[in-house]
Amino acid sequence: MILIALGRFIQYALLLITLRVSSTLLVPTELGKVSLIVSTVGFFALFLINPIGMFINRRFLNWDNRHTAKKYFRYFWFYLAVVGLLANGLVFILVKLDLWHVDFSIYMLFFLIGGNLFFGTISQTAISLLTMLGFRRWFMALTIATNLASLLLAIALVLGFSRGAQFWLSGILVGQIVVGMLGLWVFYKKLKNPLHTFISKAPQRSTISSRALLRLFQFAWPIALAVGLGWVQSQAYRYQLTASLGLSQLGLFVAGFGISSGLIAGFDSMVTTYFGPIFYRRLSDTEDQHHGSAWQDYANAVIPSLILTGFFIIAIAPELTKILLGPLFQESGIYVIWGAMAEVARTAVGVYALGAHARMNTRLLIVPNLLGAVLALILVQTLSPTYGLQGVGAALLIASLGSLLASIMSNKNHIVVTLSLKQIIKAILLGCFLLLIAGVVAYSKILQGGIFYSFGIAVIVGIIFLGAQWYLLYDYIANDDPRGQK
């Protein structure tokens, strides 16, 4: 856990530096363009790739034990190429019909969208699956290297050519490609691949059976629909804002909201890195009737910790804005708070989604995501004309809460849902304590002066936050399965 915490701390630092640099080098309009490209890539990735990735996570350890993983990944890489071509084709049609305006050349759009879907997904898949094999050090090193290379290349291209969104995004993608290919090589070296699999005279199946494809489709289509609806809930507002308030306002909102979503995504990645392999290993090693308890242990570790993280972000929201955003984005602080509340609820929905994966009943994901998508579309359209960006924040929070409530209700009849009320109360009380500490330090003016004042508050509250997280997670860390260590 200490290794993962250290690695994630470095990742957090790189994430924070990236936020600061992008909001300093790019004006709000260009940052708005960045957000639109990221959202477009996200739509295809979530709708067409994420469900297959979930299936791979569910089956990967069994494939590796049977020495068939490489065969299945060849099919997956081919599928990614098809998805990239399909996405580029749809983008081409939208541009030619004058339905999409990002002010990029069509070839740049092909590179950014198709390249991210193909090369970006290969990089993320190969590196992330190293954790399931138990190689956490390799995972952390390659992840940090990817983030660092992407940041440095993005800065080089922006400063070397023009302070435009296309150069920033190109640098990020090239960094993923360079380190991702190294990650793919390491991943293949770590797979079980005994010599006899190459010299066996037994005929090898060159295609996937229709039964396997049917099983994949039955697992994946509800996830595809659910995550597609999740994209509508969390990303479609960007297109609505572009049409109603403009790219500049979108850039301001995304900058603040993105701080929270980025930090919570980092938190989610950290706990997934540590607890995810334990969860999936228990699914592979236990009978079906025990899968519910595997999810329950996972949820009791993650959800209270997630709540505490949300409190932490709210407590230091003013300081995060001063530290992480450039001068043109200082009014985005309030959107950090909206983002913290909305993203905590939305990430908790993802925790409940794993319960459906555990039971192989992914249809449970549809209703919560449908409700969240409908609420987000309607409320953003209704509230933003009157309340502006504040209305957008409120709309996204209400949509996330509605989706979470629907997740709880739809899962309770299929999965044993017994979250630890004691742990949740602990998280809330610790979170209130963080708010109190931040308020006392700010009110007493113990620390004086500009950026150092903001850093001082963030460091004081951050140290207390880390101690509180350790306190919440100690019992779950102590029960870690030593087989996950390598």
PDB file of C-alpha atoms in Angstrom, residues 194-292:
ATOM      1  CA  PRO A 194       5.425 -21.645 -21.547  1.00  0.00           C
ATOM      2  CA  LEU A 195       7.488 -23.067 -24.368  1.00  0.00           C
ATOM      3  CA  HIS A 196       5.083 -25.903 -25.128  1.00  0.00           C
ATOM      4  CA  THR A 197       2.410 -23.469 -26.292  1.00  0.00           C
ATOM      5  CA  PHE A 198       4.632 -22.691 -29.279  1.00  0.00           C
ATOM      6  CA  ILE A 199       5.768 -26.209 -30.155  1.00  0.00           C
ATOM      7  CA  SER A 200       2.570 -28.121 -29.482  1.00  0.00           C
ATOM      8  CA  LYS A 201       1.392 -30.052 -32.497  1.00  0.00           C
ATOM      9  CA  ALA A 202      -2.233 -29.824 -31.457  1.00  0.00           C
ATOM     10  CA  PRO A 203      -4.295 -27.665 -33.836  1.00  0.00           C
ATOM     11  CA  GLN A 204      -4.977 -24.177 -32.490  1.00  0.00           C
ATOM     12  CA  ARG A 205      -8.284 -22.417 -32.925  1.00  0.00           C
ATOM     13  CA  SER A 206      -7.779 -19.283 -35.012  1.00  0.00           C
ATOM     14  CA  THR A 207     -11.215 -17.816 -34.356  1.00  0.00           C
ATOM     15  CA  ILE A 208     -13.402 -17.208 -31.350  1.00  0.00           C
ATOM     16  CA  SER A 209     -16.349 -19.577 -31.080  1.00  0.00           C
ATOM     17  CA  SER A 210     -19.867 -18.274 -31.609  1.00  0.00           C
ATOM     18  CA  ARG A 211     -20.698 -19.325 -28.060  1.00  0.00           C
ATOM     19  CA  ALA A 212     -17.861 -17.168 -26.695  1.00  0.00           C
ATOM     20  CA  LEU A 213     -18.989 -14.221 -28.804  1.00  0.00           C
ATOM     21  CA  LEU A 214     -22.550 -14.626 -27.547  1.00  0.00           C
ATOM     22  CA  ARG A 215     -21.331 -14.691 -23.950  1.00  0.00           C
ATOM     23  CA  LEU A 216     -19.296 -11.548 -24.619  1.00  0.00           C
ATOM     24  CA  PHE A 217     -22.273  -9.794 -26.205  1.00  0.00           C
ATOM     25  CA  GLN A 218     -24.607 -10.713 -23.357  1.00  0.00           C
ATOM     26  CA  PHE A 219     -22.126  -9.336 -20.857  1.00  0.00           C
ATOM     27  CA  ALA A 220     -21.141  -6.230 -22.815  1.00  0.00           C
ATOM     28  CA  TRP A 221     -24.312  -4.758 -24.288  1.00  0.00           C
ATOM     29  CA  PRO A 222     -25.839  -3.644 -20.973  1.00  0.00           C
ATOM     30  CA  ILE A 223     -22.502  -2.103 -19.980  1.00  0.00           C
ATOM     31  CA  ALA A 224     -22.265  -0.338 -23.348  1.00  0.00           C
ATOM     32  CA  LEU A 225     -25.708   1.131 -22.913  1.00  0.00           C
ATOM     33  CA  ALA A 226     -25.043   2.050 -19.277  1.00  0.00           C
ATOM     34  CA  VAL A 227     -21.696   3.751 -19.850  1.00  0.00           C
ATOM     35  CA  GLY A 228     -23.038   5.476 -22.957  1.00  0.00           C
ATOM     36  CA  LEU A 229     -25.772   6.929 -20.785  1.00  0.00           C
ATOM     37  CA  GLY A 230     -23.109   7.719 -18.171  1.00  0.00           C
ATOM     38  CA  TRP A 231     -21.267   9.720 -20.803  1.00  0.00           C
ATOM     39  CA  VAL A 232     -24.437  11.678 -21.528  1.00  0.00           C
ATOM     40  CA  GLN A 233     -24.740  12.423 -17.814  1.00  0.00           C
ATOM     41  CA  SER A 234     -21.144  13.534 -17.288  1.00  0.00           C
ATOM     42  CA  GLN A 235     -19.998  14.865 -20.675  1.00  0.00           C
ATOM     43  CA  ALA A 236     -22.906  15.901 -22.921  1.00  0.00           C
ATOM     44  CA  TYR A 237     -23.287  19.197 -21.053  1.00  0.00           C
ATOM     45  CA  ARG A 238     -20.096  20.360 -22.760  1.00  0.00           C
ATOM     46  CA  TYR A 239     -21.798  20.392 -26.132  1.00  0.00           C
ATOM     47  CA  GLN A 240     -24.859  22.076 -24.620  1.00  0.00           C
ATOM     48  CA  LEU A 241     -22.674  24.780 -23.048  1.00  0.00           C
ATOM     49  CA  THR A 242     -20.763  25.347 -26.274  1.00  0.00           C
ATOM     50  CA  ALA A 243     -24.035  26.030 -28.098  1.00  0.00           C
ATOM     51  CA  SER A 244     -25.581  28.231 -25.387  1.00  0.00           C
ATOM     52  CA  LEU A 245     -22.750  30.001 -23.521  1.00  0.00           C
ATOM     53  CA  GLY A 246     -19.708  29.545 -25.770  1.00  0.00           C
ATOM     54  CA  LEU A 247     -16.292  27.873 -25.607  1.00  0.00           C
ATOM     55  CA  SER A 248     -14.855  30.429 -23.174  1.00  0.00           C
ATOM     56  CA  GLN A 249     -17.494  29.752 -20.505  1.00  0.00           C
ATOM     57  CA  LEU A 250     -17.090  26.025 -21.102  1.00  0.00           C
ATOM     58  CA  GLY A 251     -13.365  26.376 -20.497  1.00  0.00           C
ATOM     59  CA  LEU A 252     -13.914  28.193 -17.185  1.00  0.00           C
ATOM     60  CA  PHE A 253     -16.376  25.577 -15.946  1.00  0.00           C
ATOM     61  CA  VAL A 254     -14.315  22.585 -17.056  1.00  0.00           C
ATOM     62  CA  ALA A 255     -11.195  24.016 -15.380  1.00  0.00           C
ATOM     63  CA  GLY A 256     -12.838  24.114 -11.941  1.00  0.00           C
ATOM     64  CA  PHE A 257     -14.975  21.024 -12.315  1.00  0.00           C
ATOM     65  CA  GLY A 258     -11.988  19.203 -13.787  1.00  0.00           C
ATOM     66  CA  ILE A 259      -9.911  19.721 -10.646  1.00  0.00           C
ATOM     67  CA  SER A 260     -12.429  17.717  -8.642  1.00  0.00           C
ATOM     68  CA  SER A 261     -13.036  15.085 -11.288  1.00  0.00           C
ATOM     69  CA  GLY A 262      -9.297  14.656 -11.795  1.00  0.00           C
ATOM     70  CA  LEU A 263      -8.522  14.309  -8.100  1.00  0.00           C
ATOM     71  CA  ILE A 264     -11.392  11.906  -7.507  1.00  0.00           C
ATOM     72  CA  ALA A 265     -10.444   9.929 -10.608  1.00  0.00           C
ATOM     73  CA  GLY A 266      -6.929   9.732  -9.183  1.00  0.00           C
ATOM     74  CA  PHE A 267      -8.334   8.515  -5.877  1.00  0.00           C
ATOM     75  CA  ASP A 268     -10.484   5.956  -7.686  1.00  0.00           C
ATOM     76  CA  SER A 269      -7.479   4.788  -9.663  1.00  0.00           C
ATOM     77  CA  MET A 270      -5.423   4.422  -6.491  1.00  0.00           C
ATOM     78  CA  VAL A 271      -7.951   2.295  -4.622  1.00  0.00           C
ATOM     79  CA  THR A 272      -8.698   0.314  -7.775  1.00  0.00           C
ATOM     80  CA  THR A 273      -4.995  -0.374  -8.214  1.00  0.00           C
ATOM     81  CA  TYR A 274      -4.806  -1.751  -4.693  1.00  0.00           C
ATOM     82  CA  PHE A 275      -8.221  -3.293  -4.018  1.00  0.00           C
ATOM     83  CA  GLY A 276      -9.249  -4.089  -7.611  1.00  0.00           C
ATOM     84  CA  PRO A 277      -6.908  -7.065  -8.112  1.00  0.00           C
ATOM     85  CA  ILE A 278      -7.991  -8.429  -4.710  1.00  0.00           C
ATOM     86  CA  PHE A 279     -11.626  -8.108  -5.777  1.00  0.00           C
ATOM     87  CA  TYR A 280     -11.155  -9.808  -9.163  1.00  0.00           C
ATOM     88  CA  ARG A 281      -8.933 -12.494  -7.657  1.00  0.00           C
ATOM     89  CA  ARG A 282     -11.694 -13.368  -5.182  1.00  0.00           C
ATOM     90  CA  LEU A 283     -14.155 -13.608  -8.087  1.00  0.00           C
ATOM     91  CA  SER A 284     -11.828 -16.015  -9.880  1.00  0.00           C
ATOM     92  CA  ASP A 285     -11.020 -18.135  -6.808  1.00  0.00           C
ATOM     93  CA  THR A 286     -14.443 -18.430  -5.117  1.00  0.00           C
ATOM     94  CA  GLU A 287     -17.821 -19.912  -5.920  1.00  0.00           C
ATOM     95  CA  ASP A 288     -20.593 -17.708  -7.333  1.00  0.00           C
ATOM     96  CA  GLN A 289     -22.475 -17.532  -4.028  1.00  0.00           C
ATOM     97  CA  HIS A 290     -19.515 -15.720  -2.465  1.00  0.00           C
ATOM     98  CA  HIS A 291     -19.159 -13.066  -5.172  1.00  0.00           C
ATOM     99  CA  GLY A 292     -21.559 -10.740  -3.362  1.00  0.00           C
TER     100      GLY A 292
END
